[in-house]
Coordinates of C-alpha atoms and ligand atoms in Angstrom, one line a residue:
X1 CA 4.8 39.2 51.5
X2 CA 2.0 38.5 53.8
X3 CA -0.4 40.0 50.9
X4 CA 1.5 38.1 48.3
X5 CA 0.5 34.4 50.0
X6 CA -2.9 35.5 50.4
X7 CA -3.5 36.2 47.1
X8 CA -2.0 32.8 46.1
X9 CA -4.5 31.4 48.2
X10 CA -7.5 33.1 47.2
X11 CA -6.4 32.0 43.7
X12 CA -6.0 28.7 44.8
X13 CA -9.4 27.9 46.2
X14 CA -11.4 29.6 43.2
X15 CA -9.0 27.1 41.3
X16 CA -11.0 24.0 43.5
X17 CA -14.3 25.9 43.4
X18 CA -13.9 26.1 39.5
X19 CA -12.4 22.6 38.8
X20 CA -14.6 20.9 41.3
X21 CA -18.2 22.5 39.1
X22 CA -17.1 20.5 36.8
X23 CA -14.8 17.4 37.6
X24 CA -14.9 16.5 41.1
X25 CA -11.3 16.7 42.7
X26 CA -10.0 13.9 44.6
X27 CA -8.0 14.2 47.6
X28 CA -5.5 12.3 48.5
X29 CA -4.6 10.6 51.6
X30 CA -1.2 9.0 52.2
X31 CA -1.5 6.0 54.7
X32 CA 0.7 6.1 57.5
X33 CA 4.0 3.7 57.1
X34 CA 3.0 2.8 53.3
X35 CA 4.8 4.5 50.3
X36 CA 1.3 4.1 48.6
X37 CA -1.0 6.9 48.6
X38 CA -4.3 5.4 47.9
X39 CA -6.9 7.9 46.7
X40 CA -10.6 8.9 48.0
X41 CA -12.7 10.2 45.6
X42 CA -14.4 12.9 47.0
X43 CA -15.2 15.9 45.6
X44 CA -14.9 19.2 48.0
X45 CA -18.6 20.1 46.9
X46 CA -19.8 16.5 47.8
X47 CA -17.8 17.2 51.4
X48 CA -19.3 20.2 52.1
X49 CA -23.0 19.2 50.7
X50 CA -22.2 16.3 53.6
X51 CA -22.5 19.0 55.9
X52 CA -24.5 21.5 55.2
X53 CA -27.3 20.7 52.5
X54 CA -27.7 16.7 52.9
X55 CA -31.1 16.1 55.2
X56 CA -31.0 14.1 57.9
X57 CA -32.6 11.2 57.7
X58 CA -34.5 10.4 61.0
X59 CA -33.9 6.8 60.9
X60 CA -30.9 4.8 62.3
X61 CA -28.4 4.1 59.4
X62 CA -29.0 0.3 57.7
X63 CA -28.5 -2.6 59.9
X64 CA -28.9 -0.7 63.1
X65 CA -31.5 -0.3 65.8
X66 CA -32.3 1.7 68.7
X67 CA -33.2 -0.4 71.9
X68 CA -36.1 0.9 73.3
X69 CA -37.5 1.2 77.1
X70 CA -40.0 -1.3 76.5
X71 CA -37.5 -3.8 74.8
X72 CA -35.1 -3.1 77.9
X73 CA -36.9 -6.2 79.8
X74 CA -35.6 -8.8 77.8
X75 CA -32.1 -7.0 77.7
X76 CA -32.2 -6.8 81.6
X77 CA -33.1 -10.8 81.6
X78 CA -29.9 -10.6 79.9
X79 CA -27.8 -8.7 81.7
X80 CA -28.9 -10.7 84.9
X81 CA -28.3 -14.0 83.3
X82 CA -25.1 -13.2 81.8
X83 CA -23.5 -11.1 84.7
X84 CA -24.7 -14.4 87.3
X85 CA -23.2 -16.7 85.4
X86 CA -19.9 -15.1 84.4
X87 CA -19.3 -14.5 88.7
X88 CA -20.8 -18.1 89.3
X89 CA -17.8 -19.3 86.8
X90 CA -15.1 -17.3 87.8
X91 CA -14.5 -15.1 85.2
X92 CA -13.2 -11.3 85.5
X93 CA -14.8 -8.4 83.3
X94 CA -12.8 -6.8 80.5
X95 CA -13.7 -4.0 78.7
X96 CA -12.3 -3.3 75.3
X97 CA -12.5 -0.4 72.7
X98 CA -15.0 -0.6 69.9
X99 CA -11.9 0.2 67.8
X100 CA -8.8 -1.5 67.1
X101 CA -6.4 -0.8 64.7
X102 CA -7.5 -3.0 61.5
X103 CA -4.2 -5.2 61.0
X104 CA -5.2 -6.9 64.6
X105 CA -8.0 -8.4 63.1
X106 CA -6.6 -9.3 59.9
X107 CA -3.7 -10.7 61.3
X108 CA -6.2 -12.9 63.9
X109 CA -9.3 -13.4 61.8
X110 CA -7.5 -13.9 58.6
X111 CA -8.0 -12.7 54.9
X112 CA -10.2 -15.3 52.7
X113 CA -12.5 -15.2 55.6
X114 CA -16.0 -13.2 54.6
X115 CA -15.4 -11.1 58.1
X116 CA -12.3 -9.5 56.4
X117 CA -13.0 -9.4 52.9
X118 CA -16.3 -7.8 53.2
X119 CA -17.4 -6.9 56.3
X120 CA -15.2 -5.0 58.4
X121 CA -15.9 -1.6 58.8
X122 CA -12.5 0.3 58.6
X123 CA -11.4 3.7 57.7
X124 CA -8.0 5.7 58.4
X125 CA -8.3 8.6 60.9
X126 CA -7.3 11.9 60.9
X127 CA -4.0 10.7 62.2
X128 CA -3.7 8.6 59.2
X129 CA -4.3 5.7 61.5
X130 CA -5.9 2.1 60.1
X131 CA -8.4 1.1 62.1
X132 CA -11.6 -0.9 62.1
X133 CA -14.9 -1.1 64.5
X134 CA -14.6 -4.3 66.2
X135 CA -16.4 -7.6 64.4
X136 CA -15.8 -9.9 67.1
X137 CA -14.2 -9.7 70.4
X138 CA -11.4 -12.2 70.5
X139 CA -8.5 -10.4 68.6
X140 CA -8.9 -7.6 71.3
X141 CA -8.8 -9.5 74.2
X142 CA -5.6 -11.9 73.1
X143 CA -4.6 -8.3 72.4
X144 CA -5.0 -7.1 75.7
X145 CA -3.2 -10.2 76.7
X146 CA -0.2 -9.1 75.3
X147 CA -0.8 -5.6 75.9
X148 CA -1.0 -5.7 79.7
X149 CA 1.4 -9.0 80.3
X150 CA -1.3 -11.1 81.6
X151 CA 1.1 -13.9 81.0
X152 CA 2.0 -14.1 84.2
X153 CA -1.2 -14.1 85.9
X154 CA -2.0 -17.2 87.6
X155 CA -3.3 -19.5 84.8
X156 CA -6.4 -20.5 83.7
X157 CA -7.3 -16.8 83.3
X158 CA -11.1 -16.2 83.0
X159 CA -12.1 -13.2 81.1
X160 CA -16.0 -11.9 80.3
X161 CA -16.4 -9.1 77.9
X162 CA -19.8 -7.6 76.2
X163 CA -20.9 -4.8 73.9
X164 CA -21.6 -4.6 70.1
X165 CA -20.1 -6.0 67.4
X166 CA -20.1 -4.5 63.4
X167 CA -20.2 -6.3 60.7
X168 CA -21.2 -4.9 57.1
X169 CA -23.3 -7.5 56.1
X170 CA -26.9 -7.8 53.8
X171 CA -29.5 -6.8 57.1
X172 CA -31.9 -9.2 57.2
X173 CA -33.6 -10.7 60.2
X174 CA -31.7 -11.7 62.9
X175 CA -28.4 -10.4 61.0
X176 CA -27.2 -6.8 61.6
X177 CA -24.7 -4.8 60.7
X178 CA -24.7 -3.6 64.4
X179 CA -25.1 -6.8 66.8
X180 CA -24.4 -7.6 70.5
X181 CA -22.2 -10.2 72.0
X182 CA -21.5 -11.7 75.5
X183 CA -17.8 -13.2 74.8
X184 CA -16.2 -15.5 77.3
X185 CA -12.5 -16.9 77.1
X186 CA -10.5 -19.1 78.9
X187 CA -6.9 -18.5 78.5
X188 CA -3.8 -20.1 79.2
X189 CA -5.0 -24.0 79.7
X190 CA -5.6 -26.6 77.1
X191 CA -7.4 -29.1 79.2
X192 CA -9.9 -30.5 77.0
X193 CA -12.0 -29.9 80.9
X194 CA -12.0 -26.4 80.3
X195 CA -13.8 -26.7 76.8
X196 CA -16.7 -29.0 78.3
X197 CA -17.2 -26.2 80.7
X198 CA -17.1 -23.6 78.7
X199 CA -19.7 -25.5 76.9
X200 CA -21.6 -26.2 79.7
X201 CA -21.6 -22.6 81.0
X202 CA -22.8 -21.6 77.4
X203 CA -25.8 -24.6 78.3
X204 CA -26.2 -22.9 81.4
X205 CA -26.8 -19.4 80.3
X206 CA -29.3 -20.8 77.5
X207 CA -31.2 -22.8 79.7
X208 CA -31.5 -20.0 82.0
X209 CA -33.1 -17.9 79.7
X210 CA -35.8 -20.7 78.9
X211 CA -34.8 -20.6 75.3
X212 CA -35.6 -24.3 73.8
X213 CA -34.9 -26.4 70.9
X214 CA -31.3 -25.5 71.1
X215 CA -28.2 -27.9 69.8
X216 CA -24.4 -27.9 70.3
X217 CA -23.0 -29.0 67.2
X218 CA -19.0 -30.0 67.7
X219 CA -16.3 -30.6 65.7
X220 CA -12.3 -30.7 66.3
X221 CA -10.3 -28.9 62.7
X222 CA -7.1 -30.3 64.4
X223 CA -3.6 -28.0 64.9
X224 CA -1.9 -26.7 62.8
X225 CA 0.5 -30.2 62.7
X226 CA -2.3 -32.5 61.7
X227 CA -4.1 -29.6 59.3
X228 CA -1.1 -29.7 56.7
X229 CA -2.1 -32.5 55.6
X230 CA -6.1 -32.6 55.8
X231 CA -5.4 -29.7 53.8
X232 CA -3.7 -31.2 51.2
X233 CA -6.5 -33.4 50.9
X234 CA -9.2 -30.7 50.7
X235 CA -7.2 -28.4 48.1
X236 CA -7.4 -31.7 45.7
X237 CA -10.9 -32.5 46.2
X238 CA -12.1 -29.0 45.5
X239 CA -9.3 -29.0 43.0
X240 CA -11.4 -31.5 41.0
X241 CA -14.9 -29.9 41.3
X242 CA -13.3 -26.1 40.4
X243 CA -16.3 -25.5 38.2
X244 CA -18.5 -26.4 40.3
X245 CA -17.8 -23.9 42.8
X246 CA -18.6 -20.0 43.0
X247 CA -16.1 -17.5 42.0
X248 CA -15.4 -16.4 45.3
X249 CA -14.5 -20.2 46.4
X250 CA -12.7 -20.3 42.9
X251 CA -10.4 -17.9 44.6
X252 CA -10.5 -19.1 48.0
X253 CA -9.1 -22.3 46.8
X254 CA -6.4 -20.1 45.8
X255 CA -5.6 -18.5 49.5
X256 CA -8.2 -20.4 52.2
X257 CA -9.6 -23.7 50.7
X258 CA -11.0 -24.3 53.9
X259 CA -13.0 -21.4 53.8
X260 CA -15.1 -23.0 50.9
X261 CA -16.4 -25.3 53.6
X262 CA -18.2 -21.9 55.5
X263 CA -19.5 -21.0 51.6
X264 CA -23.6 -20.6 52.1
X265 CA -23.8 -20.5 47.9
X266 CA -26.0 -24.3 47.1
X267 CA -23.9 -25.3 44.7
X268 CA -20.5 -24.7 47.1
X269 CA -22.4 -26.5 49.6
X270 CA -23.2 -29.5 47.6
X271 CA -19.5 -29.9 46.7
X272 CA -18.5 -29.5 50.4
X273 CA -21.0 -31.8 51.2
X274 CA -18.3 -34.8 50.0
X275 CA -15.5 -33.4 50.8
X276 CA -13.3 -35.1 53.5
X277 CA -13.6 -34.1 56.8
X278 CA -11.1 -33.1 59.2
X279 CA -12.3 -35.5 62.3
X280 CA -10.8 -38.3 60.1
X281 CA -7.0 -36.4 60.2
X282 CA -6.6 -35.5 63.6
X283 CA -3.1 -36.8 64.8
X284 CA -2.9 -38.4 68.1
X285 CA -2.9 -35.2 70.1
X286 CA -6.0 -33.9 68.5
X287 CA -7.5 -37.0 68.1
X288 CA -7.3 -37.6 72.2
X289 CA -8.5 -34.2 73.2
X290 CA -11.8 -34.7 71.0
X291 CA -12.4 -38.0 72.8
X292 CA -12.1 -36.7 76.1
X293 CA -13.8 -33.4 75.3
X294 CA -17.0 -35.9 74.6
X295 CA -16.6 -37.8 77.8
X296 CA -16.7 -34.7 80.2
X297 CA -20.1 -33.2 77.8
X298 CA -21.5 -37.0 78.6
X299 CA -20.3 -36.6 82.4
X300 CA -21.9 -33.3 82.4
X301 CA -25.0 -34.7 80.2
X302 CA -24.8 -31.9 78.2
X303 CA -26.1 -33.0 74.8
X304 CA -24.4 -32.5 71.7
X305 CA -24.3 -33.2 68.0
X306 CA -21.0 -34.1 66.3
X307 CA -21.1 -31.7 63.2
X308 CA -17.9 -32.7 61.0
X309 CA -18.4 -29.9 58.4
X310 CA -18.5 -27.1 61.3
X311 CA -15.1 -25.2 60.9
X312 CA -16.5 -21.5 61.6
X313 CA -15.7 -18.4 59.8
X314 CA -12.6 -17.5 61.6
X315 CA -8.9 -18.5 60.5
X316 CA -7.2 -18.6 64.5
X317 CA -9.5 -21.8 65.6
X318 CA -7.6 -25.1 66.6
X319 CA -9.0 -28.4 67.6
X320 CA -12.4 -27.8 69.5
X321 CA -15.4 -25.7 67.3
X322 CA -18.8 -25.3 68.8
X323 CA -22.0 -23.7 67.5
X324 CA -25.0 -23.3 69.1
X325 CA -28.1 -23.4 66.8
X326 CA -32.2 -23.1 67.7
X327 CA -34.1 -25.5 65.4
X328 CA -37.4 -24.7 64.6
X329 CA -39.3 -26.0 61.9
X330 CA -36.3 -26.7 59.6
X331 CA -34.9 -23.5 60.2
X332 CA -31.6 -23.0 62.2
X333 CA -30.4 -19.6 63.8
X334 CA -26.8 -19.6 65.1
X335 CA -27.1 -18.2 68.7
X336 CA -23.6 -18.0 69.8
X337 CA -20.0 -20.0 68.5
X338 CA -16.5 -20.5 69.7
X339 CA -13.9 -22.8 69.8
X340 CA -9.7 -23.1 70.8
X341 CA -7.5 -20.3 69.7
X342 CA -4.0 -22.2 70.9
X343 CA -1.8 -20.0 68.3
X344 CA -3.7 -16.9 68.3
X345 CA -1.4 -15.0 71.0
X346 CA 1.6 -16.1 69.4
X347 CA 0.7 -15.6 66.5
X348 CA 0.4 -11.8 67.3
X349 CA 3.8 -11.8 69.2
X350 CA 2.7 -12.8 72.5
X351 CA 4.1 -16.1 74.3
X352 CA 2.7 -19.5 73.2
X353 CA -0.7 -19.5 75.0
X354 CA -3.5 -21.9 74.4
X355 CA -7.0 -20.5 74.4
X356 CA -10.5 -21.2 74.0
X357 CA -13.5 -19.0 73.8
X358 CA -17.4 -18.5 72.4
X359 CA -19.5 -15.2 72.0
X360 CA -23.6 -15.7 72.1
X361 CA -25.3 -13.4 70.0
X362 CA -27.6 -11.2 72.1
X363 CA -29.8 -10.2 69.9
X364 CA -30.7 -13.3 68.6
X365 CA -30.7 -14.9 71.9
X366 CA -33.9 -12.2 72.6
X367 CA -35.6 -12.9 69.3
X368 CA -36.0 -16.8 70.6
X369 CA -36.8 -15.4 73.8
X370 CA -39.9 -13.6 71.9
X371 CA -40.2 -16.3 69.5
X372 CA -40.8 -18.9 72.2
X373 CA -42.8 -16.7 74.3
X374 CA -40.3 -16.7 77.4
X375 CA -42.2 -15.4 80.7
X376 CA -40.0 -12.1 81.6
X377 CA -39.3 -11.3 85.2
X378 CA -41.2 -8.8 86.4
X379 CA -39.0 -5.7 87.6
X380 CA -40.1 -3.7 91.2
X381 CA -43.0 -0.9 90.1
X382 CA -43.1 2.1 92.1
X383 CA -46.3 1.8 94.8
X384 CA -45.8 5.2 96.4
X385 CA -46.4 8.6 94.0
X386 CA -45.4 12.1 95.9
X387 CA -47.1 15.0 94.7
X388 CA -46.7 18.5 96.3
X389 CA -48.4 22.0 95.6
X390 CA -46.6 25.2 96.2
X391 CA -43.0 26.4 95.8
X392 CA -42.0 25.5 99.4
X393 CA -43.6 22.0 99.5
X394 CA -41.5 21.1 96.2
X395 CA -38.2 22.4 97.6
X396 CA -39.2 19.4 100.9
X397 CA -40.5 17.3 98.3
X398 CA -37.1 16.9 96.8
X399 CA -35.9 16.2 100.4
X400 CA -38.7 13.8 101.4
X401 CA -37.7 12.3 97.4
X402 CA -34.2 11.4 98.4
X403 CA -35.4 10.2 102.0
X404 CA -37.6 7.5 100.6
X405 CA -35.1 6.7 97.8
X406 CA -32.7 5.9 101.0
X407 CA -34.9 4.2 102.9
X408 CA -35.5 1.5 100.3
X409 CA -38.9 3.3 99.1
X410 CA -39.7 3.2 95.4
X411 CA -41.3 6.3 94.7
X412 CA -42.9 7.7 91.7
X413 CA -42.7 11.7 91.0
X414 CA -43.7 14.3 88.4
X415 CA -42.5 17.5 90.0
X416 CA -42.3 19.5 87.1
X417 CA -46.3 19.9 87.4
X418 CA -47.9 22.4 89.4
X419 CA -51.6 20.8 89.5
X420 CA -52.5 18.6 92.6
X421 CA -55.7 16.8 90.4
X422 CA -53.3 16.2 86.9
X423 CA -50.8 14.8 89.8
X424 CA -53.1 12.7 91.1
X425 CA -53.9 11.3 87.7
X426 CA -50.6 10.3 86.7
X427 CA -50.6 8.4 90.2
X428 CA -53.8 6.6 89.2
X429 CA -52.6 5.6 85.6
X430 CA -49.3 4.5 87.4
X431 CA -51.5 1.8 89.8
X432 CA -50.1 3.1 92.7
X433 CA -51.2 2.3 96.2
X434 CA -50.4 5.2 98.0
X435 CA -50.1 8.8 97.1
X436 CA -48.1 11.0 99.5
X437 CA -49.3 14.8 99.7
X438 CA -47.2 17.9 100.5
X439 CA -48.8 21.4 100.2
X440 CA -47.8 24.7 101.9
X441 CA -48.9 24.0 105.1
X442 CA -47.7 20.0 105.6
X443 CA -44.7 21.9 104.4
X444 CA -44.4 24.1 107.5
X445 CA -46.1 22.1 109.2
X446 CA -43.7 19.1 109.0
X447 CA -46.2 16.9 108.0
X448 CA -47.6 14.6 104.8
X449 CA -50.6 13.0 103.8
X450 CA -51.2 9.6 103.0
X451 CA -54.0 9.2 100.7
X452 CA -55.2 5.4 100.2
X453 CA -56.2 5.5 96.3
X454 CA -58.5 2.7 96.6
X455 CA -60.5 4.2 99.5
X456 CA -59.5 7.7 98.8
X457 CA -58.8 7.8 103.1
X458 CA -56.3 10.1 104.1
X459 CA -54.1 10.4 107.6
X460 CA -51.8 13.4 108.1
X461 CA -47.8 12.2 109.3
X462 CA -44.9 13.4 110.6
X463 CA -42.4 13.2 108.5
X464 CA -40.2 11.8 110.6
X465 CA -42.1 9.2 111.1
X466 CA -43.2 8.5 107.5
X467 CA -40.6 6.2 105.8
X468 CA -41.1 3.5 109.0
X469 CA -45.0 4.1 108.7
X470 CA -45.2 3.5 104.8
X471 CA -43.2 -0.1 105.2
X472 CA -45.6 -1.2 107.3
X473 CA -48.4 -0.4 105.7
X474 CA -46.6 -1.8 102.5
X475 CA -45.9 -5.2 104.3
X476 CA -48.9 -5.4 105.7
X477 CA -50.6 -5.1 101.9
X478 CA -48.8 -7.8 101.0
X479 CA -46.3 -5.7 98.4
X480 CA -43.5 -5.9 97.0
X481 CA -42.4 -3.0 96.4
X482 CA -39.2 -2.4 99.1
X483 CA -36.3 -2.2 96.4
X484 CA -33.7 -4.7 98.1
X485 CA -31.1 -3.6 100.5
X486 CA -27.9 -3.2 98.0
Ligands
AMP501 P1 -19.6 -15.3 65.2 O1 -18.6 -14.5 65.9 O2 -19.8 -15.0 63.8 O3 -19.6 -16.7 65.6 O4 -21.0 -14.8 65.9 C1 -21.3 -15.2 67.2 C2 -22.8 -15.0 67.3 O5 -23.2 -13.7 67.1 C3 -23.6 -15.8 66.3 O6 -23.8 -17.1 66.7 C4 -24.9 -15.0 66.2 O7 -25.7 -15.4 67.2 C5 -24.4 -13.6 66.4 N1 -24.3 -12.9 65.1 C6 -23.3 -13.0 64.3 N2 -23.4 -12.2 63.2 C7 -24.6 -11.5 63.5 C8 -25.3 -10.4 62.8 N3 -24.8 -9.9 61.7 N4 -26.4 -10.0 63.4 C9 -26.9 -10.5 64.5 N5 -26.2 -11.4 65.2 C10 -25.1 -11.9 64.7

């Protein structure tokens, strides 16, 4: 019997290996709760070329891009900025996956937008699971909200996320298809106060980082109440230029007319350009919480530009929409958006929650940072180099490493390499003021040198007495090079 099977199966695969020379075969792959089996086309030659013959391209795939050590200055400006102002503001870190399953971001983001129709990376797993790299952070953390009944937390809850974002778009500069964003949301409030702060933390952050020529362009789409009938309005007015607009808006006007308004195609814009605008049909609720949204920005003098054509790329937005945009020589870069999400979390099942967020784009937050030449704090350089000769001196060297380290000492090290004179040269090209010298007998000795590399003086230590003796001298010299006590 056992012979019988295998025979079936030997017959089988030289089937595949025959059929697939000439045809490929195409496997199929059922997805999970759907009657439909949709089909990959993927020959089982092409899979295994994938593996085996294909050569590796040594280049990051399209859109995406290594940060390097010497870029890591602008990211740790960042980092600082970002992480002061989210403590300074009250607001808790969250951590979400990079991967969600891909109906949470349909459901949030919502089909006719250019997020879901054409940039979301998904796939289904080898579970048979739907799921999609992150584009944006929002649907994940109302998600969480549900997940982990923050509900009845004590409201407004304040929550800071970061990481990177993937979007399948055209690369170009300043647009990715791998991105980094610093999201901040406010949930549970709808306090028009909360979205001038939010605003103003977003102010705060860009000022910080010395970026200039920024704006704040704001607009309120309304709720979902006073949107019925704005959109009534905009579904006739594009109605009556139809052929003037793009195919893509021919269909949006279809399923998302006010989609057409985020269109980048001239002649959509042209059309949107007339078309009416949703500041003039707020009812009285929306209306209000525009009006006092501008009061707290002038109390707060943060300066903005009323913008009645921004509506954002994103379907879960209510009332308050904010972009912020450098402007340089005609040109505008978005550096970071957000707005209200009141029906987001009950729109994915959770209890009625009102909402409002904004994500800053990192990476083009550091390309103004080049752009405008932004002077970068200068991170704590290592004065101290400790070389050793001899297999007992770099067993104490470790020792004497780890003392320093302790102590507050920034110390610089290449203990892989036997030679005192190539040791001393990688102290010199370092700058360093002071090189510390262990050989056999300092070793048994309990001892270290201190060489002066300006004046090439040397004095033999104690150690003991070594980590108090080189803070002296450091403080004496003027130098800043005590890392601060933690
Ligand atoms: P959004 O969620 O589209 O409002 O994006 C928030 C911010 O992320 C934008 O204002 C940009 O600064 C940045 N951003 C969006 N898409 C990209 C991209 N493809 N590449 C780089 N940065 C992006």
């Amino acid at each position: 019997m056992a012979k019988g099977k295998a025979k079936t199966k030997a017959k089988k695969t030289k089937k595949v290996k025959t059929v697939s020379k000439r045809k490929p075969k195409k496997i199929k792959v059922a997805k999970k709760n759907s009657k439909k089996i949709s089909v990959i086309s993927v020959s089982a030659n092409e899979k295994k070329k994938i593996q085996t013959e294909d050569p590796i391209l040594m280049q990051s795939p399209r859109g995406m891009h290594d940060i390097l050590p010497g870029e890591q200055l602008y990211w740790n400006q960042i980092r600082k900025s970002l992480n002061h102002a989210f403590l300074e503001y009250g607001f808790q870190r969250i951590d979400v996956p990079i991967l969600e399953y891909s109906n949470l971001f349909v459901r949030s983001i919502g089909k006719g937008t250019d997020i879901i129709d054409k940039e979301m990376y998904t796939f289904v797993t080898k579970g048979r699971d739907n799921v999609a790299l992150r584009p944006e952070f929002t649907a994940s953390i109302a998600r969480a909200y549900i997940q982990h009944g923050m509900n009845i937390l004590p409201k407004p809850i304040k929550l800071f996320s970061t990481g990177t974002v993937y979007r399948y778009d055209r690369p170009q500069e300043g647009r990715y298809r791998e991105h980094r964003q610093a999201n901040f949301d406010i949930l549970g409030e709808q306090d028009p106060v909360l979205d001038a702060q939010l605003i103003q933390l977003a102010s705060r952050i860009i000022d910080g980082l010395k970026i200039k020529n920024v704006q704040f362009q704001i607009n309120s789409i309304g709720c979902p109440k006073c949107r019925e009938e704005y959109l009534e309005l905009l579904t006739s007015y594009f109605e009556s230029k139809r052929h003037k607009l793009c195919h893509n808006c021919k269909k949006r006007l279809e399923s998302n007319p006010l989609r057409i308004l985020d269109c980048k195609e001239d002649k959509c814009a042209q059309v949107s350009a007339g078309a009416p605008q949703s500041i003039d049909h707020l009812c009285d609720e929306c209306r209000t919480h525009f009006k006092y949204l501008l009061e707290y920005l002038d109390e707060l003098e943060v300066p903005y530009i009323i913008n009645p054509r921004l509506v954002r790329g994103l379907n879960y937005y209510t009332k308050t929409v904010f972009e912020i945009w450098s402007v340089e020589e005609g040109k505008k870069h978005s550096l970071g958006g957000g707005g209200r999400y009141d029906e987001l979390i009950e729109t994915l099942g959770g209890e009625s929650t009102p909402a409002i967020g904004f994500a800053l784009g990192l990476d083009r937050l550091i390309m103004e940072m080049k752009r405008t030449k932004v002077k970068l704090y200068k991170e704590s350089k290592p004065r101290i180099f400790l070389a050793q000769l001899g297999e007992l001196a770099k067993k104490k060297s470790l020792k004497l490493f780890s003392d320093l380290e302790k102590g507050g000492i920034l110390t610089a090290e290449s203990f892989g390499r036997g030679s005192l004179r190539s040791q001393l040269r990688t102290a010199n090209r370092l700058g360093v003021e002071m090189a510390l010298i262990m050989g056999q007998k300092e070793a048994l000795d309990g001892t270290v040198i201190i060489k002066n590399m300006s004046s090439g003086a040397q004095e033999t230590v104690p150690r003991e007495k070594l980590t108090a003796l080189i803070k002296k001298i450091l403080k004496k010299n003027n130098v800043v090079s005590v890392r601060p006590k933690k």
